[in-house]
Short mmCIF file of C-alpha atoms in Angstrom, two decimals:
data_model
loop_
_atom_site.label_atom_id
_atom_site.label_comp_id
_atom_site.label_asym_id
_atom_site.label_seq_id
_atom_site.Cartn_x
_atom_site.Cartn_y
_atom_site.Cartn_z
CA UNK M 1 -5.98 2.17 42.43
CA UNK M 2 -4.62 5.70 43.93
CA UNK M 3 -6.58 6.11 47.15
CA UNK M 4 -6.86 9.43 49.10
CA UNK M 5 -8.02 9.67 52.44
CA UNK M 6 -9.29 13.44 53.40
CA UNK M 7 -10.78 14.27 57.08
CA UNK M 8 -12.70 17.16 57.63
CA UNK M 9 -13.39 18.34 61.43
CA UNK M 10 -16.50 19.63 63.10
CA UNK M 11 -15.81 23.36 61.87
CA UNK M 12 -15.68 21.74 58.42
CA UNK M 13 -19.36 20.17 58.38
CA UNK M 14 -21.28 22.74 60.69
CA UNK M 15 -22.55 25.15 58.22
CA UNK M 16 -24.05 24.76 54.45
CA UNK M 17 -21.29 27.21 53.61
CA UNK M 18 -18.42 25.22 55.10
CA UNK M 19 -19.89 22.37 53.58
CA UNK M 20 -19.55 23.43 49.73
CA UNK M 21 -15.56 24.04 50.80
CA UNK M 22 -15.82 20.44 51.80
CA UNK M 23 -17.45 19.43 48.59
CA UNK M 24 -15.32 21.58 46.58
CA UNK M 25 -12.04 19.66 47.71
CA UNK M 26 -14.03 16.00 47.00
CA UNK M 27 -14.48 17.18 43.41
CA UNK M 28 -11.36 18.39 43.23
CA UNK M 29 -9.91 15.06 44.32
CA UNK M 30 -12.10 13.06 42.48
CA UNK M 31 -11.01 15.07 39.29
CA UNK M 32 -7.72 14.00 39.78
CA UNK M 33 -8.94 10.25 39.75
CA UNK M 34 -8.70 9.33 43.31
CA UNK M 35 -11.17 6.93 44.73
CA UNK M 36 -11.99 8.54 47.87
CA UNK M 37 -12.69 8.01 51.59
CA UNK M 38 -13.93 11.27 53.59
CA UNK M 39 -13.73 10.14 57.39
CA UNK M 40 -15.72 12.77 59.17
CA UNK M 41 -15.80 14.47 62.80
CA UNK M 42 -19.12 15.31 64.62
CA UNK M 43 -20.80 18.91 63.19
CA UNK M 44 -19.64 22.19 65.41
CA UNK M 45 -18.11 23.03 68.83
CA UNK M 46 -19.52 22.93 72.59
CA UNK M 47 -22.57 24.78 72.78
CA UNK M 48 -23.90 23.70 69.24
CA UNK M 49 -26.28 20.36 69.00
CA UNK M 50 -24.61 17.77 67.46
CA UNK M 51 -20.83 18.42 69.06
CA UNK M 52 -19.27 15.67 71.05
CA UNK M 53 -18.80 18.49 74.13
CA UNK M 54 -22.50 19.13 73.74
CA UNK M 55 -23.42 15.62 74.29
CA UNK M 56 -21.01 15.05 77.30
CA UNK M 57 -22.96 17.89 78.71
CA UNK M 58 -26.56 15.78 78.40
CA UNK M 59 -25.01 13.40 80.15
CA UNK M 60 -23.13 15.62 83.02
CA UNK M 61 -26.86 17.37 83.48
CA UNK M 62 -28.88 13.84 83.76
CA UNK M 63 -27.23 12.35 86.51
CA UNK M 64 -23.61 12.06 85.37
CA UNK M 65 -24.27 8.73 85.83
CA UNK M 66 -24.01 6.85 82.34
CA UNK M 67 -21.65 4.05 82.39
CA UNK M 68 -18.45 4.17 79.79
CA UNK M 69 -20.15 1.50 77.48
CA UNK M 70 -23.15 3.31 77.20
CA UNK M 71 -21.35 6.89 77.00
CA UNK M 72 -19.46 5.87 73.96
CA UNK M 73 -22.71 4.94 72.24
CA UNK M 74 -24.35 8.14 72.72
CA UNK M 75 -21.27 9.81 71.68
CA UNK M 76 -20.56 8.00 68.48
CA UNK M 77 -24.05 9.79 67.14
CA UNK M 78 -22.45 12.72 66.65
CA UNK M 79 -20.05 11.66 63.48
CA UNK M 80 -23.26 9.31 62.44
CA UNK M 81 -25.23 12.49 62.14
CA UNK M 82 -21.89 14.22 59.95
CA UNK M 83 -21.79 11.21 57.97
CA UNK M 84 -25.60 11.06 56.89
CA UNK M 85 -25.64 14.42 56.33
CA UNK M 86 -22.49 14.57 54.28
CA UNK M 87 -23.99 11.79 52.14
CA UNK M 88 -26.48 13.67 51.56
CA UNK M 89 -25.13 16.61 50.26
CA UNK M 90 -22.78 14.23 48.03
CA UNK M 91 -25.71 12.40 46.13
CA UNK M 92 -27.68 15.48 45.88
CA UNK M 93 -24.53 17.05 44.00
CA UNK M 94 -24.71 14.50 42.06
CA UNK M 95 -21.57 12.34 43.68
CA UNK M 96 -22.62 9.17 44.36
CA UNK M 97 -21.74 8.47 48.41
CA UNK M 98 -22.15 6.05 50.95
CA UNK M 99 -21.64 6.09 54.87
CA UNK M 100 -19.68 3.26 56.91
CA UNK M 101 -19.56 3.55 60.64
CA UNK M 102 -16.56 2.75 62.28
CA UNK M 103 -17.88 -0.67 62.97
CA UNK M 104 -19.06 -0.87 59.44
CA UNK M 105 -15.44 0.16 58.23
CA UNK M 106 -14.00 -2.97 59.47
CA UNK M 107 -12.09 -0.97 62.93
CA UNK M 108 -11.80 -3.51 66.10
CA UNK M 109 -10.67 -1.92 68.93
CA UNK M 110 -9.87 -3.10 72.49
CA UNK M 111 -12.70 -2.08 75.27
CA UNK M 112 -10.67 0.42 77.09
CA UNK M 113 -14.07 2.42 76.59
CA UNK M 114 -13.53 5.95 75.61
CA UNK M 115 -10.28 6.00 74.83
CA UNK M 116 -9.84 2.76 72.99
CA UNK M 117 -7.17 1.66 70.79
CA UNK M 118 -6.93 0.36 67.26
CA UNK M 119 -6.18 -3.28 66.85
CA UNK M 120 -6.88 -3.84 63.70
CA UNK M 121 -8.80 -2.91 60.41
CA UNK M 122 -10.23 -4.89 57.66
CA UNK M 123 -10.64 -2.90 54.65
CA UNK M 124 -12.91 -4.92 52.45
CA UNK M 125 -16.27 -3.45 52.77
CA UNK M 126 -14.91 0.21 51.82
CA UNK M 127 -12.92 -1.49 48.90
CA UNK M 128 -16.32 -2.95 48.05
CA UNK M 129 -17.99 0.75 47.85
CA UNK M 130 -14.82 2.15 46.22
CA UNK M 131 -14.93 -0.06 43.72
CA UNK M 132 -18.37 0.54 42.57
CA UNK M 133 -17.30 4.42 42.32
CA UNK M 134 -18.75 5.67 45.35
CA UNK M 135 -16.94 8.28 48.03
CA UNK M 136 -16.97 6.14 51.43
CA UNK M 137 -17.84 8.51 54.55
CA UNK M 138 -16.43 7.09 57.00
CA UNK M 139 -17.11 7.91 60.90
CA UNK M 140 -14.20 9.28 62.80
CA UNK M 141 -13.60 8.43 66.44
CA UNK M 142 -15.01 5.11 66.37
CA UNK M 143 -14.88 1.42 65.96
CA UNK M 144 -15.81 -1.63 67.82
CA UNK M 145 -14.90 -4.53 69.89
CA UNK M 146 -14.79 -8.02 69.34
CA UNK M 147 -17.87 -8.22 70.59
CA UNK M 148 -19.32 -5.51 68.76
CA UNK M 149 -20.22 -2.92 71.30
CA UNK M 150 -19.11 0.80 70.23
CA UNK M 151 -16.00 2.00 71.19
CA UNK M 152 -14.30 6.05 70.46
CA UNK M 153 -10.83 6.72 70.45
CA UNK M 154 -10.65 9.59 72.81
CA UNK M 155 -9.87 13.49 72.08
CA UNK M 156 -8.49 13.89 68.56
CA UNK M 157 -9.84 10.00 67.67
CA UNK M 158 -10.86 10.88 64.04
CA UNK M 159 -7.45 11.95 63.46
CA UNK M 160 -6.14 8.82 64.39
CA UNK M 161 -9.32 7.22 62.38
CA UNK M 162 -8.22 8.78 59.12
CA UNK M 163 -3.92 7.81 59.24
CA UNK M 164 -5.10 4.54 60.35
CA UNK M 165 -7.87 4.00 57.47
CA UNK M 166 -5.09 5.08 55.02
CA UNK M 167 -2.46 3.25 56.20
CA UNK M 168 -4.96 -0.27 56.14
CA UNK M 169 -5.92 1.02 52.41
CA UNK M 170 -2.19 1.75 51.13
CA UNK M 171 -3.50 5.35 50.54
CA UNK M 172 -1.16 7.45 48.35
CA UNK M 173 -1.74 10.39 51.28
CA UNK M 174 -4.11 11.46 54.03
CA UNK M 175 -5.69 14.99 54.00
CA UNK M 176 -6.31 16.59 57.62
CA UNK M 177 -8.54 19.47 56.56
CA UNK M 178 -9.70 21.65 59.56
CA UNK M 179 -10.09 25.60 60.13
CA UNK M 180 -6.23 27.12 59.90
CA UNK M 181 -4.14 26.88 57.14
CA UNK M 182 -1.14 24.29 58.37
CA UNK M 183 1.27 23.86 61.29
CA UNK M 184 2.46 27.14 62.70
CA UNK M 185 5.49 28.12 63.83
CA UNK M 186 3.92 28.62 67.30
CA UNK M 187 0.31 29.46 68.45
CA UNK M 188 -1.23 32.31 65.78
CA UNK M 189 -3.14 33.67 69.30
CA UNK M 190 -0.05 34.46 71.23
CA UNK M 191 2.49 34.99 68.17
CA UNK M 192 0.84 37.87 65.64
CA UNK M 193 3.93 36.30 63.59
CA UNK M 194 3.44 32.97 63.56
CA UNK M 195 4.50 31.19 59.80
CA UNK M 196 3.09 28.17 57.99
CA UNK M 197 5.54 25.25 57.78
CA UNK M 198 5.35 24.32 54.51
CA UNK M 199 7.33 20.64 55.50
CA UNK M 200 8.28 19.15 58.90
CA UNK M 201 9.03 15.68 59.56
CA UNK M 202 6.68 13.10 61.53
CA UNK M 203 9.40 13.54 64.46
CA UNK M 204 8.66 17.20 64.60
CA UNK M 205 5.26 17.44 64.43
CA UNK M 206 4.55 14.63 67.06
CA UNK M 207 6.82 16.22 69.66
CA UNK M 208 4.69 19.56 68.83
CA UNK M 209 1.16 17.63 68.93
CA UNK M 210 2.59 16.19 72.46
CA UNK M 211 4.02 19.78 73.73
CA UNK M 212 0.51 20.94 73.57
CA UNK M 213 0.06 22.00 69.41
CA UNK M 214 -3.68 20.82 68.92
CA UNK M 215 -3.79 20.68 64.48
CA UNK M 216 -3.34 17.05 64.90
CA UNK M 217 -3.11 14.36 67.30
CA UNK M 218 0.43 12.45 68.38
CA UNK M 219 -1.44 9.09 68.24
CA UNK M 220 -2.76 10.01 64.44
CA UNK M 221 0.99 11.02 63.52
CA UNK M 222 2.66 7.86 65.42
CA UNK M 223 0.12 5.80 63.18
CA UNK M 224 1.36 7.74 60.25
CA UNK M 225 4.95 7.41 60.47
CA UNK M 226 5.27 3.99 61.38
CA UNK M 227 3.71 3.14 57.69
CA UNK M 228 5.96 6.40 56.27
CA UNK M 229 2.27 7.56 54.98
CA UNK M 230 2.25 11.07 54.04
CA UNK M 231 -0.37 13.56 55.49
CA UNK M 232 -0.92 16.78 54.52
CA UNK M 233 -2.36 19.61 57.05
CA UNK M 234 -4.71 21.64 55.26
CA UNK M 235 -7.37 24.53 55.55
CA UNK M 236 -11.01 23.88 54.22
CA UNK M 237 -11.79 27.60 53.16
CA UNK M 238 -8.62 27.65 51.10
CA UNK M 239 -7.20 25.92 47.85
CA UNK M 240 -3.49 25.76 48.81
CA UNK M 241 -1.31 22.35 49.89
CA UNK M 242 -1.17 23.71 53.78
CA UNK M 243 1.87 21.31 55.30
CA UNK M 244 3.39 18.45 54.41
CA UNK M 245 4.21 16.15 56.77
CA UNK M 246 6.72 12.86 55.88
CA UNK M 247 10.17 11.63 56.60
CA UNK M 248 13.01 13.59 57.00
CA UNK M 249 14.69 12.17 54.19
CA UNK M 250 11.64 13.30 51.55
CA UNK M 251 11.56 16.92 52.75
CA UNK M 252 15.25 16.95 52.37
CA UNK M 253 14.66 19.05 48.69
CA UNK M 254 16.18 22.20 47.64
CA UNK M 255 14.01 24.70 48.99
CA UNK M 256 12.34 22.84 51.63
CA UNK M 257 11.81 24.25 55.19
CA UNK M 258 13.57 21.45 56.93
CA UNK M 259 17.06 22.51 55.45
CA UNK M 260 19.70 24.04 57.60
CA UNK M 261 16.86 24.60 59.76
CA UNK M 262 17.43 24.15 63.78
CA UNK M 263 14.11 24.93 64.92
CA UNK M 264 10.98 24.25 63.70
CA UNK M 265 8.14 25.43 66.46
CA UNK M 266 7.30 26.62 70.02
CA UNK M 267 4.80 25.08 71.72
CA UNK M 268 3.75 25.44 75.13
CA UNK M 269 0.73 23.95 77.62
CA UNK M 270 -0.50 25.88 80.18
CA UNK M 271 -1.92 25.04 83.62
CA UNK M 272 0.42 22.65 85.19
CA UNK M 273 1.39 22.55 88.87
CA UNK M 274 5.46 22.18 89.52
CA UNK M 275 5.61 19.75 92.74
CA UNK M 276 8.67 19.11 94.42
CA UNK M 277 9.21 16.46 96.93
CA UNK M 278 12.51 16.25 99.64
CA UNK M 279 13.66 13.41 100.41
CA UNK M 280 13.94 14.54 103.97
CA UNK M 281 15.11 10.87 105.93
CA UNK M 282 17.54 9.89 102.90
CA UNK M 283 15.13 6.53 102.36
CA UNK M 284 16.72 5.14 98.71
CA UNK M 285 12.75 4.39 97.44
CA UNK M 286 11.69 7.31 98.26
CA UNK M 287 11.16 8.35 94.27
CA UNK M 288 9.52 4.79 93.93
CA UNK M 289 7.55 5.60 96.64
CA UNK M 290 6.08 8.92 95.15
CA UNK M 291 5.73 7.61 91.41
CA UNK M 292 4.25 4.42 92.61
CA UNK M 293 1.59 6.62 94.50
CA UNK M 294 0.40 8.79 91.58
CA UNK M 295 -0.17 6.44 89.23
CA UNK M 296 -2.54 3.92 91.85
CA UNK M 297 -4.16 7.26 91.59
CA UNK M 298 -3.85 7.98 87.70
CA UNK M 299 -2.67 10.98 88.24
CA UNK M 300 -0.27 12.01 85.03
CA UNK M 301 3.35 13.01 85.97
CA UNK M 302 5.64 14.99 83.23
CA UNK M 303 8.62 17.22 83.40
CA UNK M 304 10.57 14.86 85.69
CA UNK M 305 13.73 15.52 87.60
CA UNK M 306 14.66 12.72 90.13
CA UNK M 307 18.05 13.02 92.13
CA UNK M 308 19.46 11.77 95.82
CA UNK M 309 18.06 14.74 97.20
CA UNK M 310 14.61 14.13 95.75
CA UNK M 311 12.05 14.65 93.17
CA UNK M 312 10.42 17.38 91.38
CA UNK M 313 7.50 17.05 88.43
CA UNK M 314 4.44 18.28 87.60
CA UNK M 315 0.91 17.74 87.14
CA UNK M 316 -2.06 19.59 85.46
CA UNK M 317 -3.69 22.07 87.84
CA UNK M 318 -6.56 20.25 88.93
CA UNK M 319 -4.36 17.44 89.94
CA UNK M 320 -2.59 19.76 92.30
CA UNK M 321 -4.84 19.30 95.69
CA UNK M 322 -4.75 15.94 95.20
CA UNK M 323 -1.52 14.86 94.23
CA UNK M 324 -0.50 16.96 97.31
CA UNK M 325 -3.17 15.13 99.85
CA UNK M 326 -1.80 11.73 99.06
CA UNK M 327 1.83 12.87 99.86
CA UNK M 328 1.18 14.77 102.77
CA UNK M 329 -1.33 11.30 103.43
CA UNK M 330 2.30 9.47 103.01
CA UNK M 331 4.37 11.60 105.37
CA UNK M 332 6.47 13.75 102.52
CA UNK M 333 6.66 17.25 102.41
CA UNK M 334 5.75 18.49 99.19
CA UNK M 335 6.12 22.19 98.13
CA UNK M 336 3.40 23.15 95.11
CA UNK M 337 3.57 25.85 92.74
CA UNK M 338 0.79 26.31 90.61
CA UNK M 339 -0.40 27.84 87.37
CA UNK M 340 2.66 27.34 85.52
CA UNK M 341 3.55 26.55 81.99
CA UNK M 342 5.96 24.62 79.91
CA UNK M 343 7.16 25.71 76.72
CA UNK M 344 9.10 23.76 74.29
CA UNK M 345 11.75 24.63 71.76
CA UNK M 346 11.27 21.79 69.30
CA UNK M 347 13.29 20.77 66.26
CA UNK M 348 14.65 18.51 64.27
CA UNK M 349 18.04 19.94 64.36
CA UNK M 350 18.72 20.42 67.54
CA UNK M 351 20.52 17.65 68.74
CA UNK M 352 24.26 18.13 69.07
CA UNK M 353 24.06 21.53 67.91
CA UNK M 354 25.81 24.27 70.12
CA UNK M 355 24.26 27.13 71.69
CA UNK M 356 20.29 26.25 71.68
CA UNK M 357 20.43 26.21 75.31
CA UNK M 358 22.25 29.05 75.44
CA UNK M 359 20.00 30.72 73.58
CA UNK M 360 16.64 29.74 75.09
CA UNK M 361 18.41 31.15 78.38
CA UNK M 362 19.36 34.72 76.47
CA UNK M 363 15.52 35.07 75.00
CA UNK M 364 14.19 34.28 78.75
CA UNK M 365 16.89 36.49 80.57
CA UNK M 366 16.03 39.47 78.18
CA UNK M 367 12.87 39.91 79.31
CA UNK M 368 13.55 38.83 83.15
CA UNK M 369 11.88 35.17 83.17
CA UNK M 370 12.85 32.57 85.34
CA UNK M 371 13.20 29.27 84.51
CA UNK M 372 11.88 27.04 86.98
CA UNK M 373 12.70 24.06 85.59
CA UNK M 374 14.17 22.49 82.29
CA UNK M 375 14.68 19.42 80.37
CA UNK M 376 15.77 18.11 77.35
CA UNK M 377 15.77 14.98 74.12
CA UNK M 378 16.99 15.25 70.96
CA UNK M 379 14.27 16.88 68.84
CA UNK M 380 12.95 18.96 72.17
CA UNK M 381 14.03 21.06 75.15
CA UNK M 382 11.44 22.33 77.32
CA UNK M 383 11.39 24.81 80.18
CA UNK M 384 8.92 25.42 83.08
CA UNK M 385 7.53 29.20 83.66
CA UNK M 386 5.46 31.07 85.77
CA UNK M 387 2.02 31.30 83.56
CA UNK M 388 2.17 34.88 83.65
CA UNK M 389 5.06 34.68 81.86
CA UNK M 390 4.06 31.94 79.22
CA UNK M 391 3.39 35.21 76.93
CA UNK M 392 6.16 36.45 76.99
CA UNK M 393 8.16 33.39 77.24
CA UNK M 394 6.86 31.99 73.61
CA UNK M 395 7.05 35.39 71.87
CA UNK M 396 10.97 35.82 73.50
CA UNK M 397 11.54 32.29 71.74
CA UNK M 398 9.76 32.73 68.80
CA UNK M 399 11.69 36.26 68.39
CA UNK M 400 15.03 34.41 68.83
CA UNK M 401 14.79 31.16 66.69
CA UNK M 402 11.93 31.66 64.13
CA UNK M 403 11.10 35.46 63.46
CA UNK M 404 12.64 36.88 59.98
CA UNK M 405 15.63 38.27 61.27
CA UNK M 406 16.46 35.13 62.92
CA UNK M 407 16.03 32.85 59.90
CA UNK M 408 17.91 35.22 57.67
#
């Protein structure tokens, strides 16, 4: 049995129009002699009625009051309402469908409420639909616990519901379908020159999906990989194979965009706060001290440089006050610069190769950025700006490593 798993997003499913491109691809796929599983987001964006945004704000104006539990029911209605109505385009056009929630679809989760995690799946009730020739819909973002109260996986959940349906059904590939074309080269807003990858590796991508590229989510991609199952980034107003997305060692073919190729994107997220913290009275735990205090607080740390002298990291924005309160609360010093950015040179090829650094430094110097900070791994090397310069900053690197003239 060759299985196919396609997601479609909330752009996908929100119009009548948008929803023949979606049922163009099923009978497309279903030509080919796939059985199918379509695992669906909720309809639209914030602001239209069935979006997961525009349900977080009913709740926010009635109280803001609704426990976890009962949040993640009412949120779970909005890929129930894709589902049924999905279905019922299908069996009008004559495609016989049926709709599994994520319960239903045989997902357990743990009851970190929200943003739970995956435990296990058991496949058999959507082998029992595929095998009486129906498409299975399947609800993104959700499953359940052991003792059977709704769960959602957090930002980017159906994502991670569609690797992690294919991977429990052996599925020859998993289709990401949503409103651009592939994986850029960097953001298509900031970079008028941005190209389609045809091919990166699951390495690549998930360092880009961490360093702030929103096509897919890291957690989907981790799922992915660790099965080596395929997934293909695609557009759902378009007929071509958008980008591929495997092990190194399958895009390794004559032609392929991985080839003698350093770097693969720029990234960058916005909004971060660059703290750094003396270690004015020499105390040895002092960087224990500091870490130890943000997360009792959950406050996320990232871009970390700890040395005798002290520590420096940051934190998104509206962390800022408050990471600073609780060290001034502890007797530090801290010094805060906000509205910065971090942009990321990420590749593949980049480890042990020569002159990236130098580079990133030349692009930055050229058109008089500062670096306020940088860091590095073997498929990534980031650097902190000022935000004004994050323009700038991710056109300079896009110019050096990925523009025409580069590549040539």
């Amino acid at each position: 049995m060759r299985i196919l798993v396609q997601k479609f997003g909330g752009t996908s499913l929100s119009t009548p129009e948008a929803r023949s491109h979606v049922i163009r691809h099923i009978r497309k796929a279903l030509s080919e002699q796939y059985k199918l599983v379509v695992v669906v987001s909720a309809m639209g964006r914030k602001g239209e009625p069935y979006a997961t945004d525009t349900l977080l704000d009913l709740v926010a104006a009635n109280g803001n009051s609704l426990p976890l539990r009962e949040r993640d029911l009412l949120l779970s209605c909005g890929e129930i309402i894709s589902a049924a109505t999905l279905c019922s385009v299908l069996n009008a056009e004559g495609i016989p469908a049926a709709v599994l929630t994520g319960a239903h679809a045989g997902i357990l989760t743990n009851e970190d409420f929200g943003n739970a995690h995956i435990i296990s799946i058991n496949p058999a009730r959507i082998h029992e639909l595929l095998d009486q020739g129906k498409v299975v819909v399947v609800t993104g973002f959700q499953g359940k616990t052991i003792k059977d109260d709704a769960t959602t996986l957090g930002r980017g959940g159906s994502d991670t519901s569609a690797t992690a349906v294919g991977v429990a059904l052996k599925a020859e590939i998993v289709d990401i379908f949503t409103d651009v074309g592939g994986i850029l080269t960097a953001d298509p807003r900031l970079v008028e020159d941005a190209r389609r990858l045809t091919q990166v590796s699951f390495t690549e991508i998930c360092n880009m999906a961490h360093n702030g590229a929103k096509v897919i989510h890291p957690r989907a991609v981790e799922v992915a990989m660790q099965a080596n199952l395929p997934i293909r980034v695609r557009s759902t107003f378009a007929e071509d194979e958008g980008t591929l997305v495997a092990n190194f060692d399958a895009l390794n073919e004559e032609g392929g965009d991985v080839k003698d190729r350093h770097v693969t994107g720029i990234a960058h997220v916005p909004n971060v706060t660059q703290i750094t913290v003396p270690n004015l009275d020499g105390r040895f735990d002092m960087q224990l001290r500091v870490f130890k205090a943000m997360a009792e607080r959950q406050i996320s740390v990232d871009f970390i440089n700890v040395n005798p002298s002290g520590v420096m990291y940051t934190v998104f924005d509206y962390e800022g006050d408050r990471a600073c309160a609780t060290l001034m609360e502890m007797g530090f010093e801290p010094k805060l610069m906000p509205s910065c950015a971090k942009v990321s040179v990420i590749g593949g090829g980049i480890h042990g190769v020569p002159g990236i650094m130098a580079h990133i430094v030349e692009a930055l110097t050229n058109e008089d950025i500062s670096i306020l900070q940088s860091a590095d791994s073997n498929a990534t090397i980031w650097v902190l700006v000022k935000g004004a310069d994050l323009v700038k900053a991710v056109r300079a690197l896009h110019q050096m490593f990925l523009s025409e003239k580069s590549l040539s």
